[in-house]
Amino acid sequence: MMTPVVTGPFALGQALAEREQAALLRRRTPVEAASGGRIRVGGRDCLNVSGNDYLGLAGHPAIKAAFAAGVAQYGAGAGASPLVTGYSRAHQQLEETLAEWLGVEAVLLFNCGFSANQAVLKALLGKEHLLWQDRLNHASLQEMGSQLPCKMKRFGHNDMAALERLLEPSRGLIVSEGVFSMDGDQGPWGELSRLAARSGNWLMIDDAHGLGVLGPEGRGTLAAQGVSPGSVHVHMGTFGKALGVAGAFVGGSRELVEYLVNFARHYVYSTHMPPAQACAVTRSIELVRGADEARAHLARLVARFRQGAQALGWQLGASDTPIQPLLVGESSAALQLAERLRGRGVWAGAIRPPTVPVGTARLRITLCAAHGEDDVDRLLEALGPRLADERGGAHAP
Ligand SMILES: *Cc1c(COP(=O)(O)O)cnc(C)c1O
């Protein structure tokens, strides 16, 4: 390893070298084409079990057509931030569609989920407040939480007894996820809403991975668990996963949305999402609502995969969603496993710290409604029986 030459105030080379040595360096691979559970990389077609396009909608002709029609009507971009002239009829229609679908009073659109989460926390929480978060919440929530003047308390993953011990009456916001992005398990929303109501605190759900995938009409984790949308004060979801497009929203009361329009800096000071994109998402929601059969098919694929992987000796997470982590423990073991699968025409992502806790590196397998049962069988065949060296250090998340 070369000793990095010090050339300025930032030790970039050293940070990169350290990451590389720990098998944690990230590199990007340009994708040539991806749709319907397939991916082409380096001129090679692979089975894609690494994306978040759970319903296979990213390449749907009706969504592409809606996007194109939106470009024809509104142009390529919004041209301004929403409080100037960037807010269009297309945005308004998407907000109304979302509010009706999810059973909330009002909705606000954001360019991405990362900024939506950061905007909400920053706009709501002052130094007099408390923020309670699940330890496995998304980086956008953890990071903003630790930068704010409020006090942040993290509770063990889905540990409601721990949360209850940390709660103080009417002091702030509890945030958790519908479906955890790296583990695929669900938050206990009935219990979360009871604890929030009893303690007089607000509750926020990040349902990036539940929206479109779970519940009747794909309304998400709350609908799947029979929890009333009214018992959760802040709803956040994204359009880049099951909905197959890009962008995000925050929903809740009319008062919350009006407050965010005035105080959410990521909203006020950012060019609005292209109106054409809003047209595409509105069309996608129509398809998602009618996709109960695709969701049932996806659930059958998940069951088939779990049964097969367990029979081969792999350690799975406690997940009944399309996110199925194979826990291998060490980062190098996760990389080797991903490499082996690629050699067999299957594209799966190795997930390493700091994205997941140290010692819980994993292969994050995701299934998609565009896959068939034969694809699941091909994946299982490529995995093969778990080898002894993939056992070290693994433990349940
Ligand atoms: C993907 C994701 C986000 C970020 O959403 P983007 O629209 O991709 O920025 C936020 N929260 C969770 C749980 C996610 O998985």
CSV table of C-alpha atoms and ligand atoms in Angstrom, one decimal:
chain,number,residue,atom,x,y,z
A,1,MET,CA,0.0,0.0,0.0
A,2,MET,CA,1.3,3.5,-0.9
A,3,THR,CA,1.8,6.0,1.9
A,4,PRO,CA,-0.5,8.8,0.9
A,5,VAL,CA,1.3,12.2,0.4
A,6,VAL,CA,-0.2,15.0,2.5
A,7,THR,CA,-1.3,17.7,0.1
A,8,GLY,CA,-3.9,19.7,2.0
A,9,PRO,CA,-6.3,19.7,4.9
A,10,PHE,CA,-8.3,16.6,3.9
A,11,ALA,CA,-6.8,13.1,4.2
A,12,LEU,CA,-8.8,11.7,1.4
A,13,GLY,CA,-6.3,9.2,0.2
A,14,GLN,CA,-5.7,7.8,3.7
A,15,ALA,CA,-9.5,7.3,4.3
A,16,LEU,CA,-9.8,5.5,1.0
A,17,ALA,CA,-6.8,3.3,1.7
A,18,GLU,CA,-8.1,2.3,5.1
A,19,ARG,CA,-11.5,1.4,3.6
A,20,GLU,CA,-9.8,-0.7,0.9
A,21,GLN,CA,-7.7,-2.6,3.5
A,22,ALA,CA,-10.9,-3.4,5.5
A,23,ALA,CA,-12.7,-4.8,2.4
A,24,LEU,CA,-15.0,-1.8,2.7
A,25,LEU,CA,-14.1,0.3,-0.4
A,26,ARG,CA,-17.1,1.0,-2.6
A,27,ARG,CA,-16.9,1.0,-6.4
A,28,ARG,CA,-19.7,1.7,-8.9
A,29,THR,CA,-20.5,-0.5,-11.8
A,30,PRO,CA,-22.2,1.2,-14.8
A,31,VAL,CA,-25.4,-0.7,-15.8
A,32,GLU,CA,-26.2,-1.0,-19.5
A,33,ALA,CA,-29.9,-2.0,-19.1
A,34,ALA,CA,-32.2,-3.1,-16.4
A,35,SER,CA,-35.8,-4.1,-16.3
A,36,GLY,CA,-38.1,-6.9,-15.3
A,37,GLY,CA,-35.8,-8.5,-12.8
A,38,ARG,CA,-32.9,-8.6,-15.3
A,39,ILE,CA,-29.8,-6.5,-15.6
A,40,ARG,CA,-27.0,-6.1,-18.3
A,41,VAL,CA,-23.5,-5.4,-17.0
A,42,GLY,CA,-20.4,-5.5,-19.1
A,43,GLY,CA,-22.3,-6.9,-22.0
A,44,ARG,CA,-23.6,-9.8,-19.9
A,45,ASP,CA,-27.2,-10.4,-19.0
A,46,CYS,CA,-27.8,-11.4,-15.4
A,47,LEU,CA,-30.7,-12.2,-13.1
A,48,ASN,CA,-31.1,-9.1,-11.0
A,49,VAL,CA,-31.7,-9.8,-7.3
A,50,SER,CA,-30.3,-6.6,-6.0
A,51,GLY,CA,-32.7,-3.8,-6.9
A,52,ASN,CA,-35.7,-2.2,-5.2
A,53,ASP,CA,-38.0,-2.2,-8.2
A,54,TYR,CA,-40.2,-4.8,-6.4
A,55,LEU,CA,-43.1,-4.8,-8.8
A,56,GLY,CA,-41.0,-4.5,-12.0
A,57,LEU,CA,-42.6,-1.2,-12.8
A,58,ALA,CA,-39.5,0.9,-13.7
A,59,GLY,CA,-39.7,-0.3,-17.3
A,60,HIS,CA,-43.5,-0.4,-17.6
A,61,PRO,CA,-44.7,1.1,-20.9
A,62,ALA,CA,-47.7,2.9,-19.4
A,63,ILE,CA,-45.4,4.7,-16.9
A,64,LYS,CA,-42.9,5.6,-19.7
A,65,ALA,CA,-45.7,6.9,-21.8
A,66,ALA,CA,-47.0,9.1,-18.9
A,67,PHE,CA,-43.5,10.5,-18.4
A,68,ALA,CA,-43.2,11.3,-22.1
A,69,ALA,CA,-46.7,12.9,-22.2
A,70,GLY,CA,-45.7,15.0,-19.2
A,71,VAL,CA,-42.5,16.1,-20.9
A,72,ALA,CA,-44.6,17.1,-24.0
A,73,GLN,CA,-47.0,19.1,-21.8
A,74,TYR,CA,-44.7,20.7,-19.2
A,75,GLY,CA,-41.2,20.4,-20.6
A,76,ALA,CA,-38.2,18.6,-19.1
A,77,GLY,CA,-37.9,20.5,-15.8
A,78,ALA,CA,-39.9,22.4,-13.2
A,79,GLY,CA,-37.9,25.5,-13.9
A,80,ALA,CA,-38.1,26.8,-10.3
A,81,SER,CA,-38.5,25.9,-6.7
A,82,PRO,CA,-42.2,25.1,-5.6
A,83,LEU,CA,-42.9,28.5,-3.9
A,84,VAL,CA,-41.8,30.4,-7.0
A,85,THR,CA,-43.3,28.8,-10.2
A,86,GLY,CA,-42.1,25.1,-9.9
A,87,TYR,CA,-45.4,23.8,-8.4
A,88,SER,CA,-47.6,22.6,-11.2
A,89,ARG,CA,-51.0,21.0,-11.7
A,90,ALA,CA,-49.2,17.7,-12.2
A,91,HIS,CA,-47.6,18.0,-8.7
A,92,GLN,CA,-51.0,18.9,-7.2
A,93,GLN,CA,-52.7,16.0,-8.8
A,94,LEU,CA,-50.0,13.6,-7.5
A,95,GLU,CA,-50.4,15.0,-4.0
A,96,GLU,CA,-54.2,14.5,-4.2
A,97,THR,CA,-53.8,11.0,-5.5
A,98,LEU,CA,-51.4,10.0,-2.7
A,99,ALA,CA,-53.6,11.6,0.0
A,100,GLU,CA,-56.6,9.6,-1.2
A,101,TRP,CA,-54.7,6.3,-1.6
A,102,LEU,CA,-53.1,6.5,1.8
A,103,GLY,CA,-55.9,8.0,3.8
A,104,VAL,CA,-54.1,11.2,4.9
A,105,GLU,CA,-55.3,14.8,4.7
A,106,ALA,CA,-52.5,16.2,2.7
A,107,VAL,CA,-49.2,15.4,1.1
A,108,LEU,CA,-46.0,17.3,0.0
A,109,LEU,CA,-43.6,16.1,-2.7
A,110,PHE,CA,-39.8,16.0,-2.3
A,111,ASN,CA,-37.0,15.3,-4.8
A,112,CYS,CA,-35.9,12.2,-2.8
A,113,GLY,CA,-36.5,10.3,0.3
A,114,PHE,CA,-33.1,11.4,1.8
A,115,SER,CA,-34.1,15.0,1.7
A,116,ALA,CA,-37.7,14.4,2.8
A,117,ASN,CA,-36.5,12.7,6.0
A,118,GLN,CA,-33.9,15.4,6.7
A,119,ALA,CA,-36.4,18.2,6.0
A,120,VAL,CA,-39.0,16.8,8.4
A,121,LEU,CA,-36.7,16.3,11.3
A,122,LYS,CA,-35.0,19.6,10.8
A,123,ALA,CA,-38.3,21.5,10.5
A,124,LEU,CA,-39.9,19.9,13.5
A,125,LEU,CA,-37.3,19.4,16.2
A,126,GLY,CA,-35.8,22.2,18.3
A,127,LYS,CA,-33.5,22.0,21.2
A,128,GLU,CA,-36.4,21.5,23.6
A,129,HIS,CA,-37.4,18.3,21.9
A,130,LEU,CA,-36.5,14.6,22.0
A,131,LEU,CA,-36.1,12.3,19.0
A,132,TRP,CA,-36.4,8.5,19.5
A,133,GLN,CA,-35.2,6.3,16.6
A,134,ASP,CA,-34.8,2.6,15.9
A,135,ARG,CA,-31.1,1.7,15.7
A,136,LEU,CA,-31.5,0.4,12.2
A,137,ASN,CA,-33.2,3.5,10.8
A,138,HIS,CA,-32.0,4.8,7.4
A,139,ALA,CA,-28.8,6.9,7.3
A,140,SER,CA,-30.8,10.0,6.4
A,141,LEU,CA,-32.7,9.8,9.7
A,142,GLN,CA,-29.7,8.9,11.8
A,143,GLU,CA,-27.5,11.6,10.4
A,144,MET,CA,-30.0,14.5,10.6
A,145,GLY,CA,-30.9,13.3,14.1
A,146,SER,CA,-27.4,13.5,15.3
A,147,GLN,CA,-26.8,17.0,13.9
A,148,LEU,CA,-29.9,18.6,15.3
A,149,PRO,CA,-29.9,20.5,18.6
A,150,CYS,CA,-32.6,18.2,20.0
A,151,LYS,CA,-31.6,15.2,22.1
A,152,MET,CA,-31.6,11.9,20.2
A,153,LYS,CA,-32.2,8.5,21.9
A,154,ARG,CA,-31.8,5.3,19.8
A,155,PHE,CA,-33.6,2.2,20.9
A,156,GLY,CA,-32.7,-1.4,20.1
A,157,HIS,CA,-34.1,-2.7,16.8
A,158,ASN,CA,-37.9,-3.1,17.2
A,159,ASP,CA,-37.4,-3.3,21.0
A,160,MET,CA,-40.6,-1.7,22.3
A,161,ALA,CA,-39.8,-2.3,26.0
A,162,ALA,CA,-36.6,-0.3,25.5
A,163,LEU,CA,-38.5,2.5,23.7
A,164,GLU,CA,-41.0,2.7,26.5
A,165,ARG,CA,-38.3,3.1,29.1
A,166,LEU,CA,-36.8,6.0,27.1
A,167,LEU,CA,-40.0,7.9,26.4
A,168,GLU,CA,-40.9,11.1,28.1
A,169,PRO,CA,-44.4,12.6,27.9
A,170,SER,CA,-45.1,15.1,25.1
A,171,ARG,CA,-41.5,15.8,24.2
A,172,GLY,CA,-41.1,14.9,20.6
A,173,LEU,CA,-41.0,12.5,17.7
A,174,ILE,CA,-40.7,8.7,17.5
A,175,VAL,CA,-39.4,7.5,14.0
A,176,SER,CA,-39.2,4.0,12.7
A,177,GLU,CA,-39.5,2.2,9.4
A,178,GLY,CA,-42.3,0.2,7.9
A,179,VAL,CA,-40.0,-2.4,6.3
A,180,PHE,CA,-36.3,-2.2,7.3
A,181,SER,CA,-34.2,-1.7,4.2
A,182,MET,CA,-31.3,-4.0,5.0
A,183,ASP,CA,-33.2,-6.6,7.0
A,184,GLY,CA,-36.6,-6.8,5.4
A,185,ASP,CA,-38.4,-7.2,8.7
A,186,GLN,CA,-41.3,-4.9,9.7
A,187,GLY,CA,-41.6,-2.4,12.6
A,188,PRO,CA,-44.3,-3.2,15.2
A,189,TRP,CA,-46.7,-0.4,14.2
A,190,GLY,CA,-49.6,-1.4,16.5
A,191,GLU,CA,-47.3,-1.2,19.5
A,192,LEU,CA,-45.5,2.0,18.2
A,193,SER,CA,-48.8,3.8,17.8
A,194,ARG,CA,-50.0,2.7,21.2
A,195,LEU,CA,-46.8,4.0,22.8
A,196,ALA,CA,-46.9,7.3,20.9
A,197,ALA,CA,-50.6,7.9,21.9
A,198,ARG,CA,-50.0,6.9,25.5
A,199,SER,CA,-47.0,9.2,25.9
A,200,GLY,CA,-48.4,12.1,23.9
A,201,ASN,CA,-45.6,12.0,21.3
A,202,TRP,CA,-45.7,12.2,17.6
A,203,LEU,CA,-44.9,9.1,15.4
A,204,MET,CA,-43.3,9.1,12.0
A,205,ILE,CA,-43.1,6.1,9.5
A,206,ASP,CA,-40.5,5.8,6.7
A,207,ASP,CA,-42.2,3.3,4.5
A,208,ALA,CA,-39.8,3.4,1.6
A,209,HIS,CA,-39.8,-0.4,1.3
A,210,GLY,CA,-43.4,-1.1,2.3
A,211,LEU,CA,-45.2,1.2,0.0
A,212,GLY,CA,-46.6,-0.6,-3.1
A,213,VAL,CA,-45.4,-4.0,-1.7
A,214,LEU,CA,-47.5,-4.6,1.4
A,215,GLY,CA,-51.2,-4.3,2.2
A,216,PRO,CA,-54.4,-4.1,0.2
A,217,GLU,CA,-53.9,-1.8,-2.9
A,218,GLY,CA,-50.2,-1.7,-1.9
A,219,ARG,CA,-51.0,1.0,0.7
A,220,GLY,CA,-48.0,-0.1,2.7
A,221,THR,CA,-47.0,-1.4,6.1
A,222,LEU,CA,-49.7,0.3,8.2
A,223,ALA,CA,-52.4,-1.0,6.0
A,224,ALA,CA,-50.9,-4.5,6.1
A,225,GLN,CA,-50.8,-4.4,9.9
A,226,GLY,CA,-54.3,-2.9,10.2
A,227,VAL,CA,-53.0,0.3,11.8
A,228,SER,CA,-55.1,3.4,11.1
A,229,PRO,CA,-53.2,6.1,9.1
A,230,GLY,CA,-54.6,8.6,11.6
A,231,SER,CA,-52.5,7.2,14.4
A,232,VAL,CA,-49.3,8.1,12.6
A,233,HIS,CA,-48.6,11.8,12.4
A,234,VAL,CA,-45.9,11.9,9.7
A,235,HIS,CA,-46.0,9.5,6.7
A,236,MET,CA,-43.0,9.3,4.5
A,237,GLY,CA,-42.6,7.2,1.4
A,238,THR,CA,-40.5,7.1,-1.8
A,239,PHE,CA,-41.3,6.7,-5.5
A,240,GLY,CA,-38.0,5.2,-6.5
A,241,LYS,CA,-38.6,1.7,-5.2
A,242,ALA,CA,-41.8,-0.3,-5.8
A,243,LEU,CA,-43.3,2.7,-7.7
A,244,GLY,CA,-40.4,2.5,-10.2
A,245,VAL,CA,-39.8,6.2,-10.7
A,246,ALA,CA,-38.0,8.6,-8.3
A,247,GLY,CA,-38.9,11.2,-5.6
A,248,ALA,CA,-40.6,11.1,-2.3
A,249,PHE,CA,-43.5,12.5,-0.2
A,250,VAL,CA,-44.4,13.5,3.3
A,251,GLY,CA,-48.0,13.2,4.3
A,252,GLY,CA,-50.1,13.9,7.4
A,253,SER,CA,-52.5,16.7,8.5
A,254,ARG,CA,-53.2,19.8,6.5
A,255,GLU,CA,-51.5,21.8,9.2
A,256,LEU,CA,-48.3,19.7,9.0
A,257,VAL,CA,-48.1,20.1,5.2
A,258,GLU,CA,-48.7,23.9,5.5
A,259,TYR,CA,-46.0,24.1,8.1
A,260,LEU,CA,-43.5,22.2,5.9
A,261,VAL,CA,-44.3,24.4,2.9
A,262,ASN,CA,-43.2,27.3,5.1
A,263,PHE,CA,-40.4,25.8,7.2
A,264,ALA,CA,-38.9,22.8,5.3
A,265,ARG,CA,-35.7,24.2,3.9
A,266,HIS,CA,-35.1,21.2,1.6
A,267,TYR,CA,-38.5,22.0,0.0
A,268,VAL,CA,-38.4,25.7,-0.2
A,269,TYR,CA,-34.8,26.1,-1.5
A,270,SER,CA,-34.7,23.3,-4.0
A,271,THR,CA,-35.9,23.1,-7.7
A,272,HIS,CA,-39.1,21.1,-7.7
A,273,MET,CA,-39.2,17.6,-9.2
A,274,PRO,CA,-40.0,17.7,-12.9
A,275,PRO,CA,-43.8,17.8,-13.5
A,276,ALA,CA,-43.4,15.0,-16.0
A,277,GLN,CA,-42.0,12.9,-13.2
A,278,ALA,CA,-45.1,13.6,-11.1
A,279,CYS,CA,-47.2,12.5,-14.1
A,280,ALA,CA,-45.3,9.2,-14.2
A,281,VAL,CA,-45.7,8.6,-10.5
A,282,THR,CA,-49.4,9.3,-10.6
A,283,ARG,CA,-49.8,6.7,-13.4
A,284,SER,CA,-47.6,4.3,-11.4
A,285,ILE,CA,-49.9,4.6,-8.4
A,286,GLU,CA,-52.9,3.5,-10.6
A,287,LEU,CA,-50.9,0.4,-11.6
A,288,VAL,CA,-49.8,-0.3,-8.1
A,289,ARG,CA,-53.3,-0.1,-6.7
A,290,GLY,CA,-54.4,-2.7,-9.2
A,291,ALA,CA,-51.5,-5.1,-8.6
A,292,ASP,CA,-52.8,-7.3,-5.8
A,293,GLU,CA,-52.1,-10.4,-8.0
A,294,ALA,CA,-48.5,-9.3,-8.6
A,295,ARG,CA,-48.1,-8.9,-4.9
A,296,ALA,CA,-49.5,-12.3,-4.2
A,297,HIS,CA,-47.1,-13.8,-6.8
A,298,LEU,CA,-44.2,-11.9,-5.1
A,299,ALA,CA,-45.2,-13.3,-1.7
A,300,ARG,CA,-45.1,-16.8,-3.2
A,301,LEU,CA,-41.6,-16.2,-4.6
A,302,VAL,CA,-40.5,-15.0,-1.2
A,303,ALA,CA,-41.8,-18.2,0.5
A,304,ARG,CA,-40.2,-20.4,-2.2
A,305,PHE,CA,-36.8,-18.6,-1.8
A,306,ARG,CA,-36.8,-18.9,2.0
A,307,GLN,CA,-37.7,-22.5,2.0
A,308,GLY,CA,-35.0,-23.3,-0.5
A,309,ALA,CA,-32.3,-21.2,1.1
A,310,GLN,CA,-32.9,-22.6,4.5
A,311,ALA,CA,-32.7,-26.1,3.1
A,312,LEU,CA,-29.3,-25.2,1.7
A,313,GLY,CA,-28.1,-24.1,5.2
A,314,TRP,CA,-28.2,-20.3,4.7
A,315,GLN,CA,-29.0,-18.0,7.6
A,316,LEU,CA,-31.9,-15.7,6.7
A,317,GLY,CA,-33.3,-12.7,8.5
A,318,ALA,CA,-36.8,-12.6,10.1
A,319,SER,CA,-38.3,-11.2,6.9
A,320,ASP,CA,-41.4,-12.0,5.0
A,321,THR,CA,-40.9,-9.2,2.5
A,322,PRO,CA,-39.0,-9.2,-0.8
A,323,ILE,CA,-35.9,-8.1,1.0
A,324,GLN,CA,-34.1,-11.3,2.1
A,325,PRO,CA,-30.7,-10.9,3.7
A,326,LEU,CA,-28.3,-13.8,3.7
A,327,LEU,CA,-26.2,-13.2,6.7
A,328,VAL,CA,-22.5,-14.1,6.3
A,329,GLY,CA,-20.8,-11.9,9.0
A,330,GLU,CA,-17.5,-10.8,7.5
A,331,SER,CA,-17.2,-8.2,4.7
A,332,SER,CA,-14.8,-10.2,2.7
A,333,ALA,CA,-17.1,-13.3,2.8
A,334,ALA,CA,-20.0,-11.2,1.6
A,335,LEU,CA,-17.9,-9.8,-1.3
A,336,GLN,CA,-16.7,-13.3,-2.2
A,337,LEU,CA,-20.2,-14.7,-2.2
A,338,ALA,CA,-21.5,-11.8,-4.5
A,339,GLU,CA,-18.5,-12.5,-6.8
A,340,ARG,CA,-19.3,-16.2,-7.0
A,341,LEU,CA,-23.0,-15.5,-7.9
A,342,ARG,CA,-21.9,-13.0,-10.5
A,343,GLY,CA,-19.8,-15.7,-12.1
A,344,ARG,CA,-23.0,-17.7,-12.3
A,345,GLY,CA,-25.0,-14.9,-13.9
A,346,VAL,CA,-26.8,-13.7,-10.7
A,347,TRP,CA,-26.4,-10.0,-9.6
A,348,ALA,CA,-26.8,-9.6,-5.8
A,349,GLY,CA,-25.4,-6.8,-3.6
A,350,ALA,CA,-22.9,-7.4,-0.8
A,351,ILE,CA,-23.9,-5.0,2.0
A,352,ARG,CA,-21.1,-4.1,4.4
A,353,PRO,CA,-20.5,-1.8,7.4
A,354,PRO,CA,-21.1,1.1,7.9
A,355,THR,CA,-24.4,0.4,6.0
A,356,VAL,CA,-25.0,-2.5,8.5
A,357,PRO,CA,-23.5,-3.1,11.9
A,358,VAL,CA,-20.0,-4.6,12.1
A,359,GLY,CA,-20.1,-8.4,11.9
A,360,THR,CA,-23.4,-8.5,10.0
A,361,ALA,CA,-22.2,-8.2,6.4
A,362,ARG,CA,-24.7,-9.8,4.2
A,363,LEU,CA,-25.9,-10.5,0.7
A,364,ARG,CA,-29.0,-8.5,0.3
A,365,ILE,CA,-31.3,-10.5,-2.0
A,366,THR,CA,-34.4,-8.8,-3.3
A,367,LEU,CA,-37.1,-10.5,-5.3
A,368,CYS,CA,-39.4,-8.8,-7.8
A,369,ALA,CA,-42.8,-9.6,-9.2
A,370,ALA,CA,-41.3,-9.8,-12.7
A,371,HIS,CA,-39.3,-12.9,-11.5
A,372,GLY,CA,-40.7,-16.3,-12.1
A,373,GLU,CA,-40.4,-19.4,-10.0
A,374,ASP,CA,-37.7,-20.6,-12.3
A,375,ASP,CA,-35.7,-17.5,-11.5
A,376,VAL,CA,-35.9,-18.3,-7.8
A,377,ASP,CA,-34.7,-21.8,-8.5
A,378,ARG,CA,-31.8,-20.5,-10.6
A,379,LEU,CA,-30.8,-18.2,-7.8
A,380,LEU,CA,-30.9,-21.1,-5.3
A,381,GLU,CA,-28.8,-23.2,-7.6
A,382,ALA,CA,-26.3,-20.5,-8.0
A,383,LEU,CA,-26.1,-20.1,-4.2
A,384,GLY,CA,-25.6,-23.8,-3.6
A,385,PRO,CA,-25.1,-25.2,-0.1
A,386,ARG,CA,-23.5,-22.8,2.4
A,387,LEU,CA,-19.8,-23.4,2.8
A,388,ALA,CA,-18.1,-23.6,6.2
A,389,ASP,CA,-16.1,-20.3,5.6
A,390,GLU,CA,-19.3,-18.4,5.1
A,391,ARG,CA,-20.4,-19.2,8.6
A,392,GLY,CA,-17.9,-17.2,10.6
A,393,GLY,CA,-19.1,-14.3,12.7
A,394,ALA,CA,-22.7,-14.3,11.5
A,395,HIS,CA,-25.5,-13.6,13.9
A,396,ALA,CA,-29.1,-12.6,13.5
A,397,PRO,CA,-29.7,-8.8,13.0
B,1,LIG,C1,-34.2,4.5,-0.1
B,1,LIG,C2,-34.5,5.0,1.3
B,1,LIG,C3,-34.6,6.4,1.6
B,1,LIG,C4,-34.1,7.4,0.6
B,1,LIG,O1,-35.0,7.5,-0.5
B,1,LIG,P1,-34.5,8.1,-1.9
B,1,LIG,O2,-35.7,8.6,-2.5
B,1,LIG,O3,-33.8,7.0,-2.5
B,1,LIG,O4,-33.5,9.2,-1.5
B,1,LIG,C5,-35.1,6.7,2.8
B,1,LIG,N1,-35.4,5.8,3.7
B,1,LIG,C6,-35.3,4.5,3.5
B,1,LIG,C7,-35.7,3.5,4.5
B,1,LIG,C8,-34.9,4.0,2.2
B,1,LIG,O5,-34.7,2.7,2.0
